PDB file of C-alpha atoms and ligand atoms in Angstrom:
ATOM      1  CA  MET A   1     137.683 103.968  96.164  1.00 86.00           C
ATOM      2  CA  PRO A   2     134.637 102.599  96.672  1.00 91.00           C
ATOM      3  CA  PRO A   3     132.640 104.963  98.962  1.00 91.00           C
ATOM      4  CA  HIS A   4     132.930 102.864 102.160  1.00 91.00           C
ATOM      5  CA  LEU A   5     136.599 102.858 101.706  1.00 94.00           C
ATOM      6  CA  GLN A   6     136.932 106.690 101.729  1.00 91.00           C
ATOM      7  CA  PHE A   7     136.412 106.982 105.346  1.00 91.00           C
ATOM      8  CA  ASN A   8     139.281 109.261 106.029  1.00 95.00           C
ATOM      9  CA  PRO A   9     139.112 112.139 103.610  1.00 94.00           C
ATOM     10  CA  TYR A  10     142.484 113.644 104.045  1.00 97.00           C
ATOM     11  CA  ILE A  11     144.322 110.605 103.271  1.00 96.00           C
ATOM     12  CA  PHE A  12     144.976 110.826  99.017  1.00 96.00           C
ATOM     13  CA  THR A  13     147.821 108.854  98.436  1.00 96.00           C
ATOM     14  CA  GLY A  14     148.498 105.132  99.064  1.00 96.00           C
ATOM     15  CA  TYR A  15     145.637 103.496  98.045  1.00 96.00           C
ATOM     16  CA  ARG A  16     145.546  99.562  97.007  1.00 97.00           C
ATOM     17  CA  PRO A  17     142.963  98.810  94.366  1.00 96.00           C
ATOM     18  CA  LEU A  18     140.323  95.672  95.156  1.00 96.00           C
ATOM     19  CA  LEU A  19     142.303  92.971  95.405  1.00 97.00           C
ATOM     20  CA  THR A  20     141.829  89.324  95.355  1.00 97.00           C
ATOM     21  CA  PHE A  21     142.510  87.311  98.564  1.00 97.00           C
ATOM     22  CA  TRP A  22     145.989  86.258  97.470  1.00 98.00           C
ATOM     23  CA  GLY A  23     146.504  89.617  96.017  1.00 98.00           C
ATOM     24  CA  CYS A  24     145.937  91.001 100.103  1.00 98.00           C
ATOM     25  CA  ILE A  25     148.191  88.866 101.125  1.00 98.00           C
ATOM     26  CA  ASN A  26     150.811  89.929  98.881  1.00 98.00           C
ATOM     27  CA  SER A  27     150.078  93.876 100.004  1.00 98.00           C
ATOM     28  CA  LEU A  28     152.455  92.707 103.363  1.00 98.00           C
ATOM     29  CA  PHE A  29     155.466  92.808 100.887  1.00 97.00           C
ATOM     30  CA  TYR A  30     154.833  96.610  99.518  1.00 98.00           C
ATOM     31  CA  ILE A  31     154.453 100.199 100.886  1.00 98.00           C
ATOM     32  CA  HIS A  32     150.935 101.953 101.157  1.00 98.00           C
ATOM     33  CA  ASN A  33     148.624 103.492 103.621  1.00 97.00           C
ATOM     34  CA  GLU A  34     147.359 100.405 105.647  1.00 98.00           C
ATOM     35  CA  THR A  35     151.051  99.201 106.247  1.00 98.00           C
ATOM     36  CA  ILE A  36     152.078 100.885 109.385  1.00 98.00           C
ATOM     37  CA  ASN A  37     148.546  99.671 110.514  1.00 98.00           C
ATOM     38  CA  ILE A  38     149.679  96.180 109.533  1.00 98.00           C
ATOM     39  CA  LEU A  39     152.921  95.865 111.053  1.00 98.00           C
ATOM     40  CA  THR A  40     151.672  97.977 114.262  1.00 98.00           C
ATOM     41  CA  HIS A  41     149.511  94.679 115.270  1.00 98.00           C
ATOM     42  CA  GLY A  42     150.514  92.231 112.858  1.00 97.00           C
ATOM     43  CA  ILE A  43     154.276  92.215 115.363  1.00 97.00           C
ATOM     44  CA  PRO A  44     152.684  92.098 118.630  1.00 96.00           C
ATOM     45  CA  ILE A  45     150.428  88.956 117.416  1.00 96.00           C
ATOM     46  CA  VAL A  46     154.474  87.430 116.590  1.00 96.00           C
ATOM     47  CA  TYR A  47     155.832  88.615 119.723  1.00 95.00           C
ATOM     48  CA  MET A  48     152.648  87.343 122.305  1.00 93.00           C
ATOM     49  CA  VAL A  49     152.169  84.144 120.807  1.00 92.00           C
ATOM     50  CA  LEU A  50     156.481  83.165 121.240  1.00 93.00           C
ATOM     51  CA  ASN A  51     156.246  84.347 124.688  1.00 90.00           C
ATOM     52  CA  PHE A  52     153.018  83.527 125.494  1.00 82.00           C
ATOM     53  CA  PRO A  53     152.141  81.245 127.897  1.00 77.00           C
ATOM     54  CA  SER A  54     155.774  81.697 129.511  1.00 86.00           C
ATOM     55  CA  ALA A  55     155.440  85.381 130.295  1.00 89.00           C
ATOM     56  CA  ILE A  56     152.885  83.944 132.898  1.00 92.00           C
ATOM     57  CA  PRO A  57     154.465  83.283 135.675  1.00 93.00           C
ATOM     58  CA  TRP A  58     151.959  79.860 136.858  1.00 92.00           C
ATOM     59  CA  LYS A  59     153.631  78.184 139.819  1.00 92.00           C
ATOM     60  CA  ASP A  60     152.769  81.625 141.765  1.00 92.00           C
ATOM     61  CA  LEU A  61     148.985  81.232 140.964  1.00 93.00           C
ATOM     62  CA  ASP A  62     146.470  79.377 142.379  1.00 86.00           C
ATOM     63  CA  SER A  63     144.176  79.415 138.811  1.00 87.00           C
ATOM     64  CA  TRP A  64     144.176  79.202 135.413  1.00 92.00           C
ATOM     65  CA  PHE A  65     140.742  80.997 134.425  1.00 95.00           C
ATOM     66  CA  LEU A  66     141.779  84.495 134.827  1.00 96.00           C
ATOM     67  CA  PRO A  67     145.342  83.748 133.211  1.00 96.00           C
ATOM     68  CA  TRP A  68     143.435  82.864 130.370  1.00 95.00           C
ATOM     69  CA  CYS A  69     141.260  85.406 130.482  1.00 96.00           C
ATOM     70  CA  HIS A  70     144.551  87.919 130.515  1.00 96.00           C
ATOM     71  CA  ILE A  71     145.979  85.791 127.724  1.00 95.00           C
ATOM     72  CA  VAL A  72     142.983  86.004 125.399  1.00 95.00           C
ATOM     73  CA  GLY A  73     142.094  89.333 125.902  1.00 96.00           C
ATOM     74  CA  ALA A  74     145.714  90.815 125.327  1.00 96.00           C
ATOM     75  CA  ILE A  75     146.161  88.563 121.594  1.00 96.00           C
ATOM     76  CA  CYS A  76     142.407  89.113 120.083  1.00 97.00           C
ATOM     77  CA  PRO A  77     142.323  92.543 119.614  1.00 97.00           C
ATOM     78  CA  TRP A  78     145.728  92.204 117.652  1.00 97.00           C
ATOM     79  CA  VAL A  79     144.234  89.300 115.816  1.00 98.00           C
ATOM     80  CA  GLY A  80     140.972  91.256 114.835  1.00 97.00           C
ATOM     81  CA  SER A  81     142.826  94.244 113.682  1.00 98.00           C
ATOM     82  CA  PHE A  82     145.234  92.589 111.774  1.00 98.00           C
ATOM     83  CA  VAL A  83     142.937  90.538 109.352  1.00 98.00           C
ATOM     84  CA  TYR A  84     140.706  93.608 108.953  1.00 98.00           C
ATOM     85  CA  HIS A  85     143.380  96.099 107.974  1.00 98.00           C
ATOM     86  CA  LEU A  86     145.123  93.613 105.629  1.00 98.00           C
ATOM     87  CA  PHE A  87     141.426  92.441 104.046  1.00 98.00           C
ATOM     88  CA  MET A  88     139.606  95.785 104.008  1.00 97.00           C
ATOM     89  CA  ASN A  89     139.894  96.128 100.023  1.00 96.00           C
ATOM     90  CA  PHE A  90     139.364  92.679  99.442  1.00 97.00           C
ATOM     91  CA  GLU A  91     136.595  92.344  95.891  1.00 95.00           C
ATOM     92  CA  GLY A  92     133.833  91.207  98.216  1.00 92.00           C
ATOM     93  CA  GLY A  93     132.643  94.453  98.390  1.00 90.00           C
ATOM     94  CA  GLU A  94     130.843  96.547 101.280  1.00 93.00           C
ATOM     95  CA  SER A  95     129.125  93.653 103.000  1.00 93.00           C
ATOM     96  CA  PHE A  96     132.394  91.835 103.922  1.00 96.00           C
ATOM     97  CA  TYR A  97     134.314  94.826 105.272  1.00 95.00           C
ATOM     98  CA  TYR A  98     131.613  95.415 107.495  1.00 93.00           C
ATOM     99  CA  ARG A  99     132.011  91.935 108.672  1.00 94.00           C
ATOM    100  CA  LEU A 100     135.849  92.876 108.774  1.00 96.00           C
ATOM    101  CA  LEU A 101     134.914  95.772 110.955  1.00 92.00           C
ATOM    102  CA  GLN A 102     133.141  93.496 112.848  1.00 92.00           C
ATOM    103  CA  LEU A 103     135.780  91.209 113.411  1.00 95.00           C
ATOM    104  CA  ASP A 104     137.797  94.580 114.689  1.00 94.00           C
ATOM    105  CA  MET A 105     135.437  94.882 117.060  1.00 92.00           C
ATOM    106  CA  PHE A 106     135.071  91.808 118.336  1.00 94.00           C
ATOM    107  CA  GLY A 107     138.860  91.627 119.014  1.00 95.00           C
ATOM    108  CA  ILE A 108     138.706  94.871 121.174  1.00 94.00           C
ATOM    109  CA  TRP A 109     135.861  93.470 122.797  1.00 94.00           C
ATOM    110  CA  MET A 110     137.539  90.206 123.890  1.00 96.00           C
ATOM    111  CA  SER A 111     140.074  92.987 125.964  1.00 95.00           C
ATOM    112  CA  GLN A 112     137.750  94.761 127.380  1.00 93.00           C
ATOM    113  CA  SER A 113     135.840  91.668 128.363  1.00 95.00           C
ATOM    114  CA  PHE A 114     137.708  88.825 128.866  1.00 96.00           C
ATOM    115  CA  GLY A 115     140.779  90.982 129.731  1.00 96.00           C
ATOM    116  CA  ALA A 116     139.447  93.307 132.161  1.00 96.00           C
ATOM    117  CA  LEU A 117     138.179  90.619 134.166  1.00 97.00           C
ATOM    118  CA  PRO A 118     141.624  89.946 136.288  1.00 97.00           C
ATOM    119  CA  MET A 119     141.441  93.586 136.806  1.00 97.00           C
ATOM    120  CA  VAL A 120     137.911  93.405 137.921  1.00 97.00           C
ATOM    121  CA  SER A 121     138.145  90.517 140.145  1.00 96.00           C
ATOM    122  CA  ALA A 122     141.533  92.048 141.747  1.00 96.00           C
ATOM    123  CA  SER A 123     140.049  95.124 142.409  1.00 96.00           C
ATOM    124  CA  VAL A 124     136.781  93.608 144.680  1.00 96.00           C
ATOM    125  CA  PHE A 125     138.915  90.634 145.431  1.00 96.00           C
ATOM    126  CA  CYS A 126     138.096  92.147 149.336  1.00 94.00           C
ATOM    127  CA  LEU A 127     134.770  93.275 149.377  1.00 95.00           C
ATOM    128  CA  PRO A 128     132.274  90.935 151.095  1.00 94.00           C
ATOM    129  CA  TRP A 129     131.433  87.969 148.724  1.00 94.00           C
ATOM    130  CA  ALA A 130     127.776  89.673 147.791  1.00 96.00           C
ATOM    131  CA  CYS A 131     128.939  92.576 146.909  1.00 95.00           C
ATOM    132  CA  ARG A 132     131.733  90.790 144.470  1.00 96.00           C
ATOM    133  CA  CYS A 133     129.313  88.663 142.922  1.00 96.00           C
ATOM    134  CA  LEU A 134     127.093  91.955 141.867  1.00 96.00           C
ATOM    135  CA  VAL A 135     130.240  94.024 140.295  1.00 96.00           C
ATOM    136  CA  MET A 136     131.365  90.959 138.292  1.00 96.00           C
ATOM    137  CA  LEU A 137     127.759  90.337 137.146  1.00 97.00           C
ATOM    138  CA  SER A 138     127.036  93.946 136.703  1.00 96.00           C
ATOM    139  CA  TYR A 139     130.221  93.953 134.944  1.00 96.00           C
ATOM    140  CA  CYS A 140     130.025  91.238 132.610  1.00 96.00           C
ATOM    141  CA  LEU A 141     126.365  92.431 131.599  1.00 96.00           C
ATOM    142  CA  LEU A 142     127.319  95.680 130.823  1.00 94.00           C
ATOM    143  CA  SER A 143     130.375  94.255 128.763  1.00 95.00           C
ATOM    144  CA  VAL A 144     127.534  92.170 126.852  1.00 95.00           C
ATOM    145  CA  TRP A 145     125.064  94.941 125.928  1.00 93.00           C
ATOM    146  CA  GLY A 146     128.635  96.724 124.619  1.00 92.00           C
ATOM    147  CA  LEU A 147     129.144  93.650 121.997  1.00 92.00           C
ATOM    148  CA  TYR A 148     125.198  93.700 121.124  1.00 91.00           C
ATOM    149  CA  LYS A 149     125.969  98.102 120.686  1.00 88.00           C
ATOM    150  CA  ALA A 150     129.502  97.015 119.131  1.00 86.00           C
ATOM    151  CA  LEU A 151     128.311  94.718 115.926  1.00 85.00           C
ATOM    152  CA  THR A 152     124.799  96.517 115.477  1.00 86.00           C
ATOM    153  CA  ALA A 153     126.698 100.084 115.742  1.00 82.00           C
ATOM    154  CA  TRP A 154     126.848 101.384 111.656  1.00 78.00           C
ATOM    155  CA  SER A 155     128.979 105.312 112.903  1.00 82.00           C
ATOM    156  CA  PRO A 156     132.698 105.690 114.182  1.00 78.00           C
ATOM    157  CA  TRP A 157     130.999 107.583 116.715  1.00 79.00           C
ATOM    158  CA  GLU A 158     128.502 104.698 117.829  1.00 81.00           C
ATOM    159  CA  ARG A 159     131.765 102.198 117.632  1.00 79.00           C
ATOM    160  CA  ARG A 160     133.691 104.688 120.385  1.00 76.00           C
ATOM    161  CA  LEU A 161     131.079 104.827 121.890  1.00 81.00           C
ATOM    162  CA  CYS A 162     130.023 101.414 122.616  1.00 83.00           C
ATOM    163  CA  PHE A 163     132.250 100.477 125.427  1.00 87.00           C
ATOM    164  CA  SER A 164     131.995 103.451 127.590  1.00 89.00           C
ATOM    165  CA  MET A 165     129.689 101.988 130.125  1.00 89.00           C
ATOM    166  CA  PRO A 166     132.337  98.955 130.935  1.00 92.00           C
ATOM    167  CA  PHE A 167     135.169 101.901 130.658  1.00 93.00           C
ATOM    168  CA  ILE A 168     133.203 103.751 133.119  1.00 94.00           C
ATOM    169  CA  MET A 169     132.597 100.897 135.508  1.00 95.00           C
ATOM    170  CA  ARG A 170     136.800 100.153 135.095  1.00 95.00           C
ATOM    171  CA  ILE A 171     137.123 104.404 136.208  1.00 95.00           C
ATOM    172  CA  PHE A 172     134.844 103.801 139.679  1.00 95.00           C
ATOM    173  CA  LEU A 173     136.958 100.367 140.307  1.00 96.00           C
ATOM    174  CA  CYS A 174     140.283 102.341 140.185  1.00 95.00           C
ATOM    175  CA  GLY A 175     138.293 105.010 142.505  1.00 95.00           C
ATOM    176  CA  LEU A 176     138.570 101.754 144.338  1.00 96.00           C
ATOM    177  CA  ARG A 177     141.653 100.164 144.174  1.00 95.00           C
ATOM    178  CA  TYR A 178     142.421 104.187 145.821  1.00 93.00           C
ATOM    179  CA  THR A 179     140.923 103.137 148.823  1.00 92.00           C
ATOM    180  CA  SER A 180     141.620 100.715 151.554  1.00 89.00           C
ATOM    181  CA  LEU A 181     138.594  99.110 150.471  1.00 92.00           C
ATOM    182  CA  GLY A 182     139.788  97.820 146.871  1.00 93.00           C
ATOM    183  CA  GLY A 183     142.206  94.786 145.947  1.00 94.00           C
ATOM    184  CA  GLY A 184     145.107  94.807 143.599  1.00 94.00           C
ATOM    185  CA  ASP A 185     148.748  95.386 143.651  1.00 95.00           C
ATOM    186  CA  PRO A 186     149.195  99.042 145.136  1.00 93.00           C
ATOM    187  CA  ASN A 187     152.862  99.079 143.076  1.00 94.00           C
ATOM    188  CA  MET A 188     150.857  99.071 139.919  1.00 94.00           C
ATOM    189  CA  PHE A 189     148.426 101.938 140.368  1.00 94.00           C
ATOM    190  CA  HIS A 190     150.252 104.020 137.622  1.00 96.00           C
ATOM    191  CA  HIS A 191     149.506 101.069 134.770  1.00 97.00           C
ATOM    192  CA  ILE A 192     145.773 100.946 135.840  1.00 96.00           C
ATOM    193  CA  ILE A 193     145.494 103.866 134.587  1.00 96.00           C
ATOM    194  CA  LEU A 194     147.702 104.095 132.085  1.00 97.00           C
ATOM    195  CA  GLN A 195     146.063 101.048 130.470  1.00 96.00           C
ATOM    196  CA  ASP A 196     142.868 103.169 129.982  1.00 95.00           C
ATOM    197  CA  ALA A 197     144.023 106.126 129.481  1.00 96.00           C
ATOM    198  CA  VAL A 198     145.960 105.937 126.643  1.00 97.00           C
ATOM    199  CA  SER A 199     143.554 104.099 125.024  1.00 94.00           C
ATOM    200  CA  ALA A 200     141.273 106.885 125.502  1.00 94.00           C
ATOM    201  CA  VAL A 201     143.802 109.684 124.493  1.00 96.00           C
ATOM    202  CA  GLY A 202     144.814 107.185 121.104  1.00 95.00           C
ATOM    203  CA  GLY A 203     140.677 106.780 120.396  1.00 92.00           C
ATOM    204  CA  ALA A 204     140.400 110.216 120.150  1.00 93.00           C
ATOM    205  CA  ILE A 205     142.953 111.250 118.070  1.00 96.00           C
ATOM    206  CA  GLY A 206     142.062 108.597 115.949  1.00 93.00           C
ATOM    207  CA  ALA A 207     138.709 110.726 115.920  1.00 91.00           C
ATOM    208  CA  MET A 208     139.753 114.176 115.082  1.00 94.00           C
ATOM    209  CA  HIS A 209     141.732 112.893 112.625  1.00 96.00           C
ATOM    210  CA  ILE A 210     144.903 114.707 114.182  1.00 94.00           C
ATOM    211  CA  PRO A 211     147.871 115.399 112.397  1.00 96.00           C
ATOM    212  CA  GLU A 212     146.086 115.112 109.114  1.00 96.00           C
ATOM    213  CA  LYS A 213     144.011 117.314 109.163  1.00 96.00           C
ATOM    214  CA  TRP A 214     146.312 120.237 109.518  1.00 97.00           C
ATOM    215  CA  PHE A 215     148.732 118.787 107.171  1.00 95.00           C
ATOM    216  CA  PRO A 216     145.865 116.431 104.487  1.00 96.00           C
ATOM    217  CA  GLY A 217     148.306 114.108 102.106  1.00 95.00           C
ATOM    218  CA  THR A 218     151.155 114.623 104.113  1.00 96.00           C
ATOM    219  CA  VAL A 219     151.235 111.407 106.324  1.00 97.00           C
ATOM    220  CA  ASP A 220     149.532 109.493 103.629  1.00 96.00           C
ATOM    221  CA  LEU A 221     152.019 106.199 104.392  1.00 97.00           C
ATOM    222  CA  TYR A 222     153.170 107.370 108.248  1.00 96.00           C
ATOM    223  CA  LEU A 223     152.469 108.629 111.320  1.00 96.00           C
ATOM    224  CA  ASN A 224     148.634 109.531 110.624  1.00 97.00           C
ATOM    225  CA  SER A 225     145.961 109.665 113.533  1.00 97.00           C
ATOM    226  CA  HIS A 226     145.300 105.977 112.613  1.00 97.00           C
ATOM    227  CA  ASN A 227     148.856 105.142 113.136  1.00 98.00           C
ATOM    228  CA  ILE A 228     148.807 106.853 116.333  1.00 98.00           C
ATOM    229  CA  MET A 229     146.431 105.441 117.307  1.00 97.00           C
ATOM    230  CA  HIS A 230     147.725 101.876 117.198  1.00 97.00           C
ATOM    231  CA  VAL A 231     151.133 102.327 118.378  1.00 98.00           C
ATOM    232  CA  LEU A 232     149.092 104.241 121.218  1.00 98.00           C
ATOM    233  CA  VAL A 233     146.568 100.470 122.064  1.00 97.00           C
ATOM    234  CA  VAL A 234     150.307  98.498 121.764  1.00 97.00           C
ATOM    235  CA  THR A 235     151.140 100.732 125.140  1.00 97.00           C
ATOM    236  CA  ALA A 236     148.006 100.415 126.846  1.00 97.00           C
ATOM    237  CA  VAL A 237     147.466  96.680 126.153  1.00 96.00           C
ATOM    238  CA  TYR A 238     151.754  96.387 127.553  1.00 96.00           C
ATOM    239  CA  SER A 239     150.257  98.296 130.793  1.00 97.00           C
ATOM    240  CA  MET A 240     147.443  95.898 130.620  1.00 97.00           C
ATOM    241  CA  HIS A 241     149.639  93.236 130.934  1.00 96.00           C
ATOM    242  CA  ARG A 242     151.929  94.600 133.997  1.00 96.00           C
ATOM    243  CA  ALA A 243     149.324  95.796 136.017  1.00 97.00           C
ATOM    244  CA  THR A 244     147.015  91.849 135.363  1.00 97.00           C
ATOM    245  CA  VAL A 245     149.848  89.792 136.026  1.00 96.00           C
ATOM    246  CA  SER A 246     151.399  91.798 139.440  1.00 96.00           C
ATOM    247  CA  ASP A 247     147.468  92.076 140.415  1.00 96.00           C
ATOM    248  CA  LEU A 248     146.778  87.048 139.238  1.00 96.00           C
ATOM    249  CA  VAL A 249     150.047  86.712 141.124  1.00 96.00           C
ATOM    250  CA  TRP A 250     148.827  89.391 143.714  1.00 96.00           C
ATOM    251  CA  MET A 251     145.478  87.585 144.775  1.00 95.00           C
ATOM    252  CA  ALA A 252     146.981  84.340 144.728  1.00 95.00           C
ATOM    253  CA  GLN A 253     149.039  85.481 147.608  1.00 92.00           C
ATOM    254  CA  ALA A 254     146.203  88.250 148.990  1.00 88.00           C
ATOM    255  CA  ASP A 255     145.785  88.291 152.928  1.00 83.00           C
ATOM    256  CA  CYS A 256     142.307  90.479 153.261  1.00 86.00           C
ATOM    257  CA  ARG A 257     142.587  90.935 156.926  1.00 74.00           C
ATOM    258  CA  HIS A 258     144.007  93.948 157.072  1.00 64.00           C
ATOM    259  CA  HIS A 259     140.514  95.390 156.016  1.00 61.00           C
ATOM    260  CA  GLU A 260     138.719  93.043 157.624  1.00 56.00           C
ATOM    261  CA  LYS A 261     140.563  94.212 160.817  1.00 49.00           C
ATOM    262  CA  ARG A 262     139.372  97.402 159.405  1.00 54.00           C
ATOM    263  CA  ALA A 263     136.243  97.179 158.959  1.00 54.00           C
ATOM    264  CA  SER A 264     135.781  95.906 162.742  1.00 56.00           C
ATOM    265  CA  LEU A 265     137.601  98.813 163.670  1.00 54.00           C
ATOM    266  CA  LEU A 266     135.526 100.770 162.285  1.00 53.00           C
ATOM    267  CA  ASP A 267     132.671  98.991 163.021  1.00 58.00           C
ATOM    268  CA  SER A 268     133.643  99.209 167.325  1.00 59.00           C
ATOM    269  CA  LEU A 269     133.800 102.787 166.055  1.00 58.00           C
ATOM    270  CA  GLY A 270     130.484 103.277 165.026  1.00 59.00           C
ATOM    271  CA  GLN A 271     129.315 101.367 168.637  1.00 62.00           C
ATOM    272  CA  LYS A 272     132.100 103.564 170.970  1.00 59.00           C
ATOM    273  CA  ALA A 273     130.667 106.927 168.667  1.00 59.00           C
ATOM    274  CA  GLU A 274     126.687 105.560 170.179  1.00 57.00           C
ATOM    275  CA  LEU A 275     127.374 104.664 173.151  1.00 55.00           C
TER     276      LEU A 275
HETATM  277 ZN1   ZN B 301     142.919  99.861 113.259  1.00 74.71          ZN
END
């Protein structure tokens, strides 16, 4: 293997040699150490293309922009990852490999930026207008910063950390949703937690090379850390889908009056306290 493809020191066998374009396509039809990675993100593409947009309850929604952000955000990571894993051993060499890696990162970025917009917008739905604008603008700016970092990162740790700022902001929004000020469908709170927690666990498993670090050379074809991470991020996007669809319906029917009532109650209590 050329040095740029020797990124996991605990995987000894199953590597494909450097191949032509058609050689890479042909590698879909035999088993090698990228087969599970290709299938775990290739099958979701087929599933989603067949099921979107009918999986969105369009008649219950009052906008098209946020649902489409969700559709794009839910499909892009699998497209980037599928192409990256299928063509990583293309004979184009190291510079081609890094272009593919950028494509993979771009797919993840699409789901973390556009894909997260419905969740961000539902979380602050009942806040004052200026507050909503400030949160949305900050999230967009942090996402653009993350994109710049993702596309210029050279080490695997740098690549993982470039999504940290939007991630931290989503944790704050989660906290906001838990209070009476936050919006979004309260029945989907567990999916809101799971969508980020499960992918963070997947990222950590991938970074630590578990379990191949403990059994080098025995999980080359399946059950290695990258395979486990791939399956976990698919379940994370399932949670994101469930939460987002519920949030979109919630926003179309939302009644923020109880938030206003609470705010005015707090005001009047404050006035009484002053008196
Ligand atoms: Zn991957």
